[in-house]
Amino acid sequence: MKSVAQNYQNRWEASLQSNYGIPNLTLISGKGSTVTDSEGKEYLDLLGGIATNILGHAHPEIVKSVTNQISKLGHVSNFFIHPGVIVLAEKLQSLTGDSRSRVFFCNSGTEANEAALKLSRKTGRKRIVATTGAFHGRTMGSLSLTGQSAKRDPFKPLLPGISHVTFGDLEAMKRKTNRKTAMVILEPIMGEAGVIMPPAGYLKGIRELCDQTGALMVLDCVQTGMGRTGEWFGYEYEGISPDVITLAKGLGGGLPLGAMIALGAASHLFEPGDHGSTFGGNPVACASALAAIKVIEQKSLLIKAKAHGAVINSELSEQPQIVEVRGQGLLLGIVLAEANSALVRDSLLSAGIIVNAPSPNVIRIAPALTITRKEVAKFISIFIKVVQGVSHG
Ligand SMILES: *Cc1c(COP(=O)(O)O)cnc(C)c1O
């Protein structure tokens, strides 16, 4: 007899394009950090819709805020003001610490980076420096910034004038950046590449380089942003601030919302007519984002993200099958001693834990900031059992 899950997989295959491959699970419902599949099996969700469900699933404050907003006014376009878009922009402005900063709203990470790319052209310069391994999105502009050849190569020619240098290598960045450089773009912690932290002083060095050359320093905080690292944006560990911040993923509390925030002098580069988005700043997405930010503040979730991250790090680092746990807060890459991350991921899934495997020896977790101590403990104990079970050592 065919299972319900198989039926969904067959229909997916017959009706959706094959760009993703066929997923293993069909998810039906979720509450907090737990999701339930089409067979009624429950999973602890440590991936959070790829670092997106910052408050987990069906958080009551998000449900309330979104329900109120969609019952009142669902969409207006940017021909009109609605109060939520201003309140959210003001909130983000205050989180950057720069009252001169200005926000542009869109719907996804790739769009936020496209906006940064266009903003950089308004400096009158055209050259860009990005980093190898970085992920900035899949649309043609952002794909040109992305530093992963497997994603880029089938779609060449891409935008000209973009150099990629090794992430973490400040000297390489210095060699490529000059007075013709419109922007330097990088992730404060590379997420898709396997949660890679640059060496201490790297972001500071890039800040100085951008100050010297006049290039915009753009930090892609799409994955690190909105509290995930235990800080609001994910670059704070270096004590600098960029010229442009791009956000999406956690920003909308699970709804599609992206933002490109320009700080300081960069905040007025866009002029009327330069850019736009029909859905960007949609009232329902803004209501969801505002609820998420409110809960993060009221429940001290930044502090909790750091605390949970520290527990996972210290407990898992002790295992002989684990080389290190890297990242910050609740964006963690668990580096395995063997290149068996796909097997570990699949075994975890059978044991009721959802994670992903961004590279052959790395398991990534990016759970909801609302994850409980008990859920963290459960994850740690199952993870240890699984890596012990699949290792050869
Ligand atoms: C996911 C991601 C993007 C792309 O976001 P989409 O919403 O999928 O377009 C861009 N940059 C970073 C750092 C990301 O993690």
Coordinates of C-alpha atoms in Angstrom, one line a residue, residues 65 69 72-73 76 80-92 105 257 281-291 293:
S65 CA -0.8 40.1 14.8
Q69 CA -3.8 42.8 10.1
K72 CA -8.2 44.8 8.5
L73 CA -5.9 45.6 5.5
V76 CA -1.7 48.4 -0.2
F80 CA 0.2 54.3 0.0
I81 CA 1.4 54.4 3.6
H82 CA 0.2 52.0 6.2
P83 CA 1.2 52.5 9.8
G84 CA 3.0 49.1 10.2
V85 CA 5.6 49.7 7.6
I86 CA 6.7 52.9 9.3
V87 CA 6.7 51.3 12.8
L88 CA 8.8 48.5 11.5
A89 CA 11.2 50.8 9.6
E90 CA 11.6 52.9 12.8
K91 CA 12.3 49.8 14.8
L92 CA 15.0 48.6 12.4
F105 CA 11.5 46.6 2.0
L257 CA 9.9 39.8 4.1
G281 CA 6.6 46.2 3.1
N282 CA 3.3 44.4 2.8
P283 CA 1.1 45.1 5.9
V284 CA 0.7 41.4 6.9
A285 CA 4.4 40.6 6.6
C286 CA 5.2 43.8 8.6
A287 CA 2.7 42.8 11.3
S288 CA 4.4 39.4 11.6
A289 CA 7.8 41.0 11.8
L290 CA 6.7 43.5 14.5
A291 CA 5.2 40.7 16.6
I293 CA 10.6 41.6 17.3

